[in-house]
Short mmCIF file of C-alpha atoms in Angstrom, two decimals:
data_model
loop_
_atom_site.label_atom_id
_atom_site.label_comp_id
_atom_site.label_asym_id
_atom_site.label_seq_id
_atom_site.Cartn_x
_atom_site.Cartn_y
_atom_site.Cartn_z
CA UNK A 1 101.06 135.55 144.50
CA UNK A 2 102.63 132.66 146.29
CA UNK A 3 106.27 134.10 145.99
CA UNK A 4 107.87 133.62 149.68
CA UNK A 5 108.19 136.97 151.14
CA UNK A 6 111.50 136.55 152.62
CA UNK A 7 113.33 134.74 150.18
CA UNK A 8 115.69 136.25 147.37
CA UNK A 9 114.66 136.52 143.86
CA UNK A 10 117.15 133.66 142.79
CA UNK A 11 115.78 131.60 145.31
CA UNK A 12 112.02 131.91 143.68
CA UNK A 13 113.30 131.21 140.09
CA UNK A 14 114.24 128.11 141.36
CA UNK A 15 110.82 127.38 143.19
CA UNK A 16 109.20 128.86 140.03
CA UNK A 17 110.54 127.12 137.71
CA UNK A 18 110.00 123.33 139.58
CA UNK A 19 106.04 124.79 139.36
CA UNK A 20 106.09 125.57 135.61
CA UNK A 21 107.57 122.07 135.04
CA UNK A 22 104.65 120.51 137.80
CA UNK A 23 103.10 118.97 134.60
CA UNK A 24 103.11 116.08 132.65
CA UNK A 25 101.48 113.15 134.72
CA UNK A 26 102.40 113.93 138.16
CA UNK A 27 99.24 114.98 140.50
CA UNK A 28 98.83 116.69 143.62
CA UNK A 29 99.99 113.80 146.47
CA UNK A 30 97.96 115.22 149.77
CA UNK A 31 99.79 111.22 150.92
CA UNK A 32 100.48 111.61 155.16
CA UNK A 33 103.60 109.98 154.06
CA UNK A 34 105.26 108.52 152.24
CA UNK A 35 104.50 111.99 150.42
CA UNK A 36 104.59 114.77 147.50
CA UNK A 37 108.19 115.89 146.75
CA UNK A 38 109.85 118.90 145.19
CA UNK A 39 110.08 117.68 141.41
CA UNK A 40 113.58 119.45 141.43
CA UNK A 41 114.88 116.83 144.20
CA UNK A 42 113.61 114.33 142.32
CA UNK A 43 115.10 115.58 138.83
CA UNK A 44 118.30 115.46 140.30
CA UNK A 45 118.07 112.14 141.73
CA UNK A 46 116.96 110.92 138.22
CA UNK A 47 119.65 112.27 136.66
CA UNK A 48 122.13 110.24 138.85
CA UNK A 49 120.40 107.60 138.96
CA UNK A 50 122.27 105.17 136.69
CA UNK A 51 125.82 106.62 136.75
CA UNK A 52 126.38 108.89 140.30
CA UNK A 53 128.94 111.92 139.50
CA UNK A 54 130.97 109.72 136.78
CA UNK A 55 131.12 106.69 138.83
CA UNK A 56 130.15 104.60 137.06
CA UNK A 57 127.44 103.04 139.10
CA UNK A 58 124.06 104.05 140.80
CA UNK A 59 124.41 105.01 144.58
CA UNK A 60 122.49 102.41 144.86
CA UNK A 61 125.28 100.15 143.91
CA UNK A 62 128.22 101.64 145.56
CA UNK A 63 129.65 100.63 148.90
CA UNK A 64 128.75 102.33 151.89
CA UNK A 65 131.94 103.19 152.94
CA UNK A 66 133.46 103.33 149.74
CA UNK A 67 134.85 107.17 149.29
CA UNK A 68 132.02 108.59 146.88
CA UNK A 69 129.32 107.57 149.22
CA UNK A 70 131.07 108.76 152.44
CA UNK A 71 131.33 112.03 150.93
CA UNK A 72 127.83 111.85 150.35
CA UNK A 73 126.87 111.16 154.19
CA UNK A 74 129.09 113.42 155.43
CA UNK A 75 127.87 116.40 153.17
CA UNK A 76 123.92 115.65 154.29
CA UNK A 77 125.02 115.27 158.12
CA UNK A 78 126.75 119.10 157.56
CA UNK A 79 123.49 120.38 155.83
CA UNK A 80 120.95 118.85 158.40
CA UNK A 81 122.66 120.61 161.29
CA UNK A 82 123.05 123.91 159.25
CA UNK A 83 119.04 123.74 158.25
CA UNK A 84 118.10 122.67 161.58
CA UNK A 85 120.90 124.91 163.45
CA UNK A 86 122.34 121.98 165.43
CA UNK A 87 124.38 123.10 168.11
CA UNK A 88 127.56 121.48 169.55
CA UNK A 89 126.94 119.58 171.77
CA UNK A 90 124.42 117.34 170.44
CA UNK A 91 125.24 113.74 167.60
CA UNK A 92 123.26 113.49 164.34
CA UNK A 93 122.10 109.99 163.87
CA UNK A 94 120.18 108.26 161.22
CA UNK A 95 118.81 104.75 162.57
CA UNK A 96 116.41 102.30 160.53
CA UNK A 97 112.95 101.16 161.16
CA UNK A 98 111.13 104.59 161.36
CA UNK A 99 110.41 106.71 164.34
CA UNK A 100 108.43 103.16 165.50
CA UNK A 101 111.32 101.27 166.46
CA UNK A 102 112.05 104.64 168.50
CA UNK A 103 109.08 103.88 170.77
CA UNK A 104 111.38 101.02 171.62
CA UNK A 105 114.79 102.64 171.28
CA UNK A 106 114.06 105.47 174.08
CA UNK A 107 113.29 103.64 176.83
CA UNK A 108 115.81 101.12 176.09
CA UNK A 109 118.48 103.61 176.33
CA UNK A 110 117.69 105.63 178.99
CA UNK A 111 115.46 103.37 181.68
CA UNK A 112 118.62 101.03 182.35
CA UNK A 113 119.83 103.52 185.34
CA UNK A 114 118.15 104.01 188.81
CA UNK A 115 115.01 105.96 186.84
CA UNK A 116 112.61 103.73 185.40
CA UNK A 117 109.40 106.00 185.13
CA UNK A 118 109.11 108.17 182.06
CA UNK A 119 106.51 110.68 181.31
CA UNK A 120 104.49 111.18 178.14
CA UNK A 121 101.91 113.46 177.09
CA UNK A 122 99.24 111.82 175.05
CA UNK A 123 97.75 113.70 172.05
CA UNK A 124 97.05 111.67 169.46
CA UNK A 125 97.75 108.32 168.16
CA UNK A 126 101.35 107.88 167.96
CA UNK A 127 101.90 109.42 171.52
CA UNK A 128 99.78 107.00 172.79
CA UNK A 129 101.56 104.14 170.72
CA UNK A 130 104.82 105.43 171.84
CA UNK A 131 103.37 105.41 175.73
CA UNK A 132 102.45 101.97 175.24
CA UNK A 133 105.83 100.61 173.71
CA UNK A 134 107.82 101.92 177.26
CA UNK A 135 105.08 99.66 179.19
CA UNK A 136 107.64 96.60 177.85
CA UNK A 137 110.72 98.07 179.30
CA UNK A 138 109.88 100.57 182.22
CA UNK A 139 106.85 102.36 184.09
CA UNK A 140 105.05 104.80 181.73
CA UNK A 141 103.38 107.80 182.93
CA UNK A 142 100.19 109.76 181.56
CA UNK A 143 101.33 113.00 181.89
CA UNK A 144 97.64 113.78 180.03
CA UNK A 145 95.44 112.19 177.28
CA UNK A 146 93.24 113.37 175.36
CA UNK A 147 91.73 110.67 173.70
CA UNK A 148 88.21 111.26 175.51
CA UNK A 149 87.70 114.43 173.21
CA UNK A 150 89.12 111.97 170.15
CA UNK A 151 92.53 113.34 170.28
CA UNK A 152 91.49 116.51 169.24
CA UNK A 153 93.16 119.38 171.90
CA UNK A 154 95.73 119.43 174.04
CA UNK A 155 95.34 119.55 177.44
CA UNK A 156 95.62 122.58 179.28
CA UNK A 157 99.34 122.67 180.92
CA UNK A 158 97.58 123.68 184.55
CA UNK A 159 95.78 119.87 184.00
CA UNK A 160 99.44 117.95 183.39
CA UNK A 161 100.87 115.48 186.38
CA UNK A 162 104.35 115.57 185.65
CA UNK A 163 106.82 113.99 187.60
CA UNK A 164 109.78 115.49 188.43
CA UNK A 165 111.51 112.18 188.88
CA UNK A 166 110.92 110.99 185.48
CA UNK A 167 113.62 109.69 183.48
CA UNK A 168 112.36 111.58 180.63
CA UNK A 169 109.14 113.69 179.13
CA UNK A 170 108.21 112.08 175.62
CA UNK A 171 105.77 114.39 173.09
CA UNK A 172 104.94 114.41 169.55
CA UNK A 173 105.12 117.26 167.94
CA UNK A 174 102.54 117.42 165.79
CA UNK A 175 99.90 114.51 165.27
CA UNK A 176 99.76 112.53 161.77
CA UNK A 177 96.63 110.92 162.37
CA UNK A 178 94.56 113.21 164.34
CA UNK A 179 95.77 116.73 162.82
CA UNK A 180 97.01 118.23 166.03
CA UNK A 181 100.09 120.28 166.53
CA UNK A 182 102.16 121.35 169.35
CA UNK A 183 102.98 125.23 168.45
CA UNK A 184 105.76 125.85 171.03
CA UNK A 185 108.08 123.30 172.70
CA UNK A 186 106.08 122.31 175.46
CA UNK A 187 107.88 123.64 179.40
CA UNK A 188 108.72 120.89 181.21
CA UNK A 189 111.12 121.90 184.01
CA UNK A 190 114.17 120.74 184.19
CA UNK A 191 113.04 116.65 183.17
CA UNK A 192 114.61 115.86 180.09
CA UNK A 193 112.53 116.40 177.18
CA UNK A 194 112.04 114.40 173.98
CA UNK A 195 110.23 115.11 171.02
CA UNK A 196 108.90 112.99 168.20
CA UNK A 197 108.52 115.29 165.00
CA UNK A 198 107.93 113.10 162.54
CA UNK A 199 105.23 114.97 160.74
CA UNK A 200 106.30 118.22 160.78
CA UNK A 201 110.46 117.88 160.70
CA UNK A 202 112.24 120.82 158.69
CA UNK A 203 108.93 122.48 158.40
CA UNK A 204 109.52 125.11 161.12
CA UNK A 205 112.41 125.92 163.29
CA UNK A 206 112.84 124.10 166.66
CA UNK A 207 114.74 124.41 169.78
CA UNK A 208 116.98 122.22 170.06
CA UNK A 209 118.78 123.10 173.22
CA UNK A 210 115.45 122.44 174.91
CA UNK A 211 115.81 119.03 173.95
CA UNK A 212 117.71 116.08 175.19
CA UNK A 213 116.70 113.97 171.91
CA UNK A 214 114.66 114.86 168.75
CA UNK A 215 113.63 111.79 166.24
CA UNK A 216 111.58 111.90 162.87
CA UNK A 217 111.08 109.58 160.03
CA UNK A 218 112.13 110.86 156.66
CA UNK A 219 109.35 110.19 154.57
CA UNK A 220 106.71 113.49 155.62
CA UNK A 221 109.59 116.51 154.83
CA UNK A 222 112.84 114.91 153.93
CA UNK A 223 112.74 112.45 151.74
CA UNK A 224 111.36 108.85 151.27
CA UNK A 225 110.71 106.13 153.60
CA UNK A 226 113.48 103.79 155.14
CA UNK A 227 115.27 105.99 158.05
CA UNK A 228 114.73 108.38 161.40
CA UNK A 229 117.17 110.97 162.04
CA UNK A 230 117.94 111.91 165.60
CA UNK A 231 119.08 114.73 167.09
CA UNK A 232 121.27 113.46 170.64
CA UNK A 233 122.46 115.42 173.22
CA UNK A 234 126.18 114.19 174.07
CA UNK A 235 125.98 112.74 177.45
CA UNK A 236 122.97 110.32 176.07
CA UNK A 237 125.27 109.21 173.13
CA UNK A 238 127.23 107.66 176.33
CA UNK A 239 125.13 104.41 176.83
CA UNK A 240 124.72 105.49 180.98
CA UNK A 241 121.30 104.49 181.18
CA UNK A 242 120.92 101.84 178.40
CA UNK A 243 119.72 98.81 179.50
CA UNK A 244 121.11 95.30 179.24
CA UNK A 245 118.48 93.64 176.90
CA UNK A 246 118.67 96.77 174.91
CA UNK A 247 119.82 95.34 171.23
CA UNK A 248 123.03 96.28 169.58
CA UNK A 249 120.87 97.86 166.57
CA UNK A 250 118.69 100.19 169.18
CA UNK A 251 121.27 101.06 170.54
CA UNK A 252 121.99 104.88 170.20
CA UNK A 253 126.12 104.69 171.74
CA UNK A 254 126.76 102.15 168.78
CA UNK A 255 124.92 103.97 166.29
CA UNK A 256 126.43 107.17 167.99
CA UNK A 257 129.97 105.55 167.60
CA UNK A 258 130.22 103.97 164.47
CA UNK A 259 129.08 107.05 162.26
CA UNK A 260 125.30 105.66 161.37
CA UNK A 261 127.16 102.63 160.10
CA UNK A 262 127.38 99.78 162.39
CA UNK A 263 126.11 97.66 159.26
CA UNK A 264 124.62 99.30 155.83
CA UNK A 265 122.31 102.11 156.29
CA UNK A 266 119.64 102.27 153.99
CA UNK A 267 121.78 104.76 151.47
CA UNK A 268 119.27 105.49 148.88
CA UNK A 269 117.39 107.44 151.50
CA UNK A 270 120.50 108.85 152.94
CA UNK A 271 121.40 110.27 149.22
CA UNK A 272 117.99 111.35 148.79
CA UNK A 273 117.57 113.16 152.02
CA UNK A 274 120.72 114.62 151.36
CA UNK A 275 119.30 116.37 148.14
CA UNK A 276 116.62 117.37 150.34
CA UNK A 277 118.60 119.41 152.35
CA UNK A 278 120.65 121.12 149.51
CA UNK A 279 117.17 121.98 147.94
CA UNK A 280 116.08 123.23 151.07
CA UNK A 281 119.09 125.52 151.49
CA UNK A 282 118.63 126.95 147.86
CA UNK A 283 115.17 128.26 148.23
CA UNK A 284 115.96 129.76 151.87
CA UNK A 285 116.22 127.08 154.74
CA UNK A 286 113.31 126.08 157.31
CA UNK A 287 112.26 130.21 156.98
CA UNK A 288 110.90 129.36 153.62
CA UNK A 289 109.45 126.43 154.61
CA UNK A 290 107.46 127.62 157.76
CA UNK A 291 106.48 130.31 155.24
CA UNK A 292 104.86 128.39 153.13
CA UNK A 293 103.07 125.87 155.62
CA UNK A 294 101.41 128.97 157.43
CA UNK A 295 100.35 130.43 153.98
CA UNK A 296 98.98 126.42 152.78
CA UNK A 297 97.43 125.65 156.12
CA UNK A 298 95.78 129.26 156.20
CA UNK A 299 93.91 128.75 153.08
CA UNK A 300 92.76 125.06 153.47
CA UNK A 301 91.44 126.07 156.70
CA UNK A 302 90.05 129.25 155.55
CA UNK A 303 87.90 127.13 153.18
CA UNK A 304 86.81 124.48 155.57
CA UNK A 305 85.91 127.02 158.47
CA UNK A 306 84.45 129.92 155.23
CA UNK A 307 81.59 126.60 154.20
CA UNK A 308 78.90 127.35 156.88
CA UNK A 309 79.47 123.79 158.28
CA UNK A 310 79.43 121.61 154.85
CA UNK A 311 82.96 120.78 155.41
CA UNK A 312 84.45 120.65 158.98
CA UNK A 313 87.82 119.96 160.97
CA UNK A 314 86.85 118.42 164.83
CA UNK A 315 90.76 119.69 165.85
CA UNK A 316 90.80 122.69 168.59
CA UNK A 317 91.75 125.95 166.35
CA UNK A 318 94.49 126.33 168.61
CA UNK A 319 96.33 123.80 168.02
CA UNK A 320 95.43 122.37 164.40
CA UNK A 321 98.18 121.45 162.24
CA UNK A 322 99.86 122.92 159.38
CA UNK A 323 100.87 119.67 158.07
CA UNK A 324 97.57 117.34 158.38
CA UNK A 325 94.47 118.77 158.19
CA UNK A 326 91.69 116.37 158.62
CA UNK A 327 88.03 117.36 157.80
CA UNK A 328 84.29 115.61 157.77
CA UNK A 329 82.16 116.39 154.75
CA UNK A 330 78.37 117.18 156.74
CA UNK A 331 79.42 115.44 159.57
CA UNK A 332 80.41 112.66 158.55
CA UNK A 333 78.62 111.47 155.54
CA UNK A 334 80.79 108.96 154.08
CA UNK A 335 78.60 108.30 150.80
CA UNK A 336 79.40 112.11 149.96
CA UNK A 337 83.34 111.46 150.95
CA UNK A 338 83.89 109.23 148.73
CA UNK A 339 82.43 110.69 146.26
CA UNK A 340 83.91 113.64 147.11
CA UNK A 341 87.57 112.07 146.96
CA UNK A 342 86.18 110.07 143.68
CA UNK A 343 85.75 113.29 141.91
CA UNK A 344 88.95 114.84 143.13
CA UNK A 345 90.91 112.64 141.22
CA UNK A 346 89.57 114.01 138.56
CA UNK A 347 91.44 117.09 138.15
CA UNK A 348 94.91 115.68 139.98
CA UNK A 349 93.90 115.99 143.44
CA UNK A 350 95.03 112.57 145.28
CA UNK A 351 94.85 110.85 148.16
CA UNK A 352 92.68 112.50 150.43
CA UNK A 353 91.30 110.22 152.10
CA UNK A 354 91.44 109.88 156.45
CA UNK A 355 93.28 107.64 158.32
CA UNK A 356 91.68 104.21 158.14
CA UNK A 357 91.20 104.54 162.25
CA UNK A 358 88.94 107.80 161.99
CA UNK A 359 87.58 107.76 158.20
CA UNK A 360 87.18 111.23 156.83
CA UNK A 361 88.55 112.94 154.59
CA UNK A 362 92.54 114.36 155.33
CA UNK A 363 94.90 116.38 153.56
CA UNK A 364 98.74 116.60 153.92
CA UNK A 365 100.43 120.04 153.76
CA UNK A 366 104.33 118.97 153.83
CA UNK A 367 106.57 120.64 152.29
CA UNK A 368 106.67 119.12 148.76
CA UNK A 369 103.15 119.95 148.26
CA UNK A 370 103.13 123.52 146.55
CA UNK A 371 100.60 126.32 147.19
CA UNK A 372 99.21 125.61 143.84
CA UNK A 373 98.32 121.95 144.83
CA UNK A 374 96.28 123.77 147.83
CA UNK A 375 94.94 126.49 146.04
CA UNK A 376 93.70 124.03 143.27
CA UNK A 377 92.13 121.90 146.32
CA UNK A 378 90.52 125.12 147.94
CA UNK A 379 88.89 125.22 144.54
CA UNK A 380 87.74 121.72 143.95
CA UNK A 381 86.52 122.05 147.80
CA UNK A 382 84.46 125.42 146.83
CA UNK A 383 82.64 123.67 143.65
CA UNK A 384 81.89 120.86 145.08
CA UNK A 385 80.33 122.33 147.69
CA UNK A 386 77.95 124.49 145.32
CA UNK A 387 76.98 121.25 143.81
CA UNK A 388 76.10 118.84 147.11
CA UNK A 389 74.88 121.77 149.47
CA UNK A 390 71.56 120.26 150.28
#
């Protein structure tokens, strides 16, 4: 059975329902992103599309600040910090240009005062981007990397160099590329700590309070591509420590100040995110979620680690991801991988294949992907194994 185990029965209509209806053209998206989404979000969103509530136009038409659409932002900001549990204390922002322009916006804000070293710990590919972003702006610090074992652990903590002077401690979360995940929010002392969680936002519950600022891109959990939220503790929405060059459009005081809407957000996203959130609520918040990412991320791996070495992930066990789970079909043989990802396609399963930077095959887990999608990979995996075991 895949019904959650914690969710009421209402709740799993709903979810059962969106799987009966998982039919008529669409396939299984494993996409890092842009990526799958819950066919009821998307349902809804068609449904509006061409006249929003009796409006008379799309909300892709209507003013940003007209009434309608305000109503719209306001309702999404209320559901993101009930999902998420945002406490007072902290800003919701939504910002354009991804979590990239991020790698930019943090040290711009916050290297401006009389600390100018930051620390960040390196595990993967967009840590390491992120690291070399601050170089422009400030003095970054490796408080580990990993990339001699190919970004596949993280470091012991007793092996970290962090610096208690640092303006700031930058992680991500969990690792889009390279398939690793952070599975608590790592201790840092009393250095403000900031997390990029992209890839696994609203897929688990996080601590916020032990965060100064959280950032993600929409397009892995929330929605499609074209914003980052971020989560801002209220003395950093103040514009202390932002430097001088820092632009007007990075800057997270003007963003802070004007609502999101120092010029037009990109409000398609906004809308869509927002029927994100109310779908998440209805089938039982990020408890359901992290549910169902331990029971899709369980099974994948049970089937890579169950082949006696015909498929295999290079990630540490302890600290693989739920959400991207890259694996090597005998070690690496890339005549078998594609044919392997030829074949998929086949019977609906799509986009599998590995980041273009490590090759390989890669599936994403988010949470638009159903347990069906997995189960019917875990399959696919099985018999094609049978038939290419040499």
């Amino acid at each position: 059975s895949i019904a959650p185990q914690t969710c009421d029965i209402a709740s799993w209509v709903v979810v059962a329902q969106g799987l009966a209806r998982m039919a008529d053209g669409r396939v299984y998206n494993f996409s890092a992103g842009p990526s799958m989404m819950p066919l009821e979000v998307l349902e809804e969103v068609q449904r509006e599309m061409v006249n929003y509530k009796g409006t008379g136009m799309s909300i892709m038409e209507m003013s940003h600040r007209s009434k309608d659409f305000m109503q719209v932002a306001n309702e999404a900001e209320k559901n993101m910090r009930d999902v998420l549990g945002v406490p007072d204390g902290y800003k919701v922002i939504f910002m354009q240009g991804g979590a990239t322009l991020q790698f930019s916006a943090v040290p711009l804000n916050l290297l401006g005062g009389a600390k100018t070293k930051a620390d960040y710990i390196i595990t993967g590919q967009w840590s390491e981007k992120a690291h070399k972003e601050c170089a422009k702006y400030g003095t970054p610090q490796a408080v580990c990397n990993s990339k001699p074992t190919k970004f596949t652990t993280i470091p012991s903590k007793a092996d970290w160099k962090l610096d208690p002077e640092a303006a700031y401690v930058h992680y991500c979360m969990n690792e889009t590329v390279n398939g690793v995940e952070f599975k608590t929010t790592p201790d840092v002392g009393d250095v403000p700590l900031i997390a990029d969680m992209s890839s696994n936002f609203c897929s688990r519950p996080i601590e916020v309070r032990k965060h100064a600022y959280i950032y993600a891109g929409l397009q892995k959990n929330l929605g499609p591509a074209g914003l980052s939220v971020g989560i801002l503790r209220d003395d950093w929405a103040a514009g202390k420590n932002e430097m001088k060059i820092c632009p007007t459009y990075c800057s997270w005081k003007i963003t802070a100040d004007n609502g999101s809407m120092y010029n037009t957000p990109a409000c398609f996203t906004l809308y869509v995110m927002g029927e994100y959130l109310k779908y998440t609520k209805k089938v039982g918040g990020l408890t359901y979620w992290d549910e169902q990412s331990d029971k899709k991320s369980r099974l994948l791996y049970d089937t890579i680690d169950g082949s006696d070495g015909f498929y295999k992930c290079p990630v540490e066990k302890s600290c693989r991801s739920r959400m991207n789970v890259p694996f090597t079909i005998l070690g690496g043989n890339e005549e078998l991988e594609k044919k392997f990802m030829e074949q998929a396609k086949k019977v609906k399963l799509y986009t599998l294949a590995g980041h273009r930077s490590v090759g390989g095959c890669r599936a994403s887990l988010y949470n638009g992907m159903p347990v069906e999608g997995v189960e019917k990979l875990s399959d696919f995996m099985k018999s094609f194994m049978d038939e290419n075991r040499k």
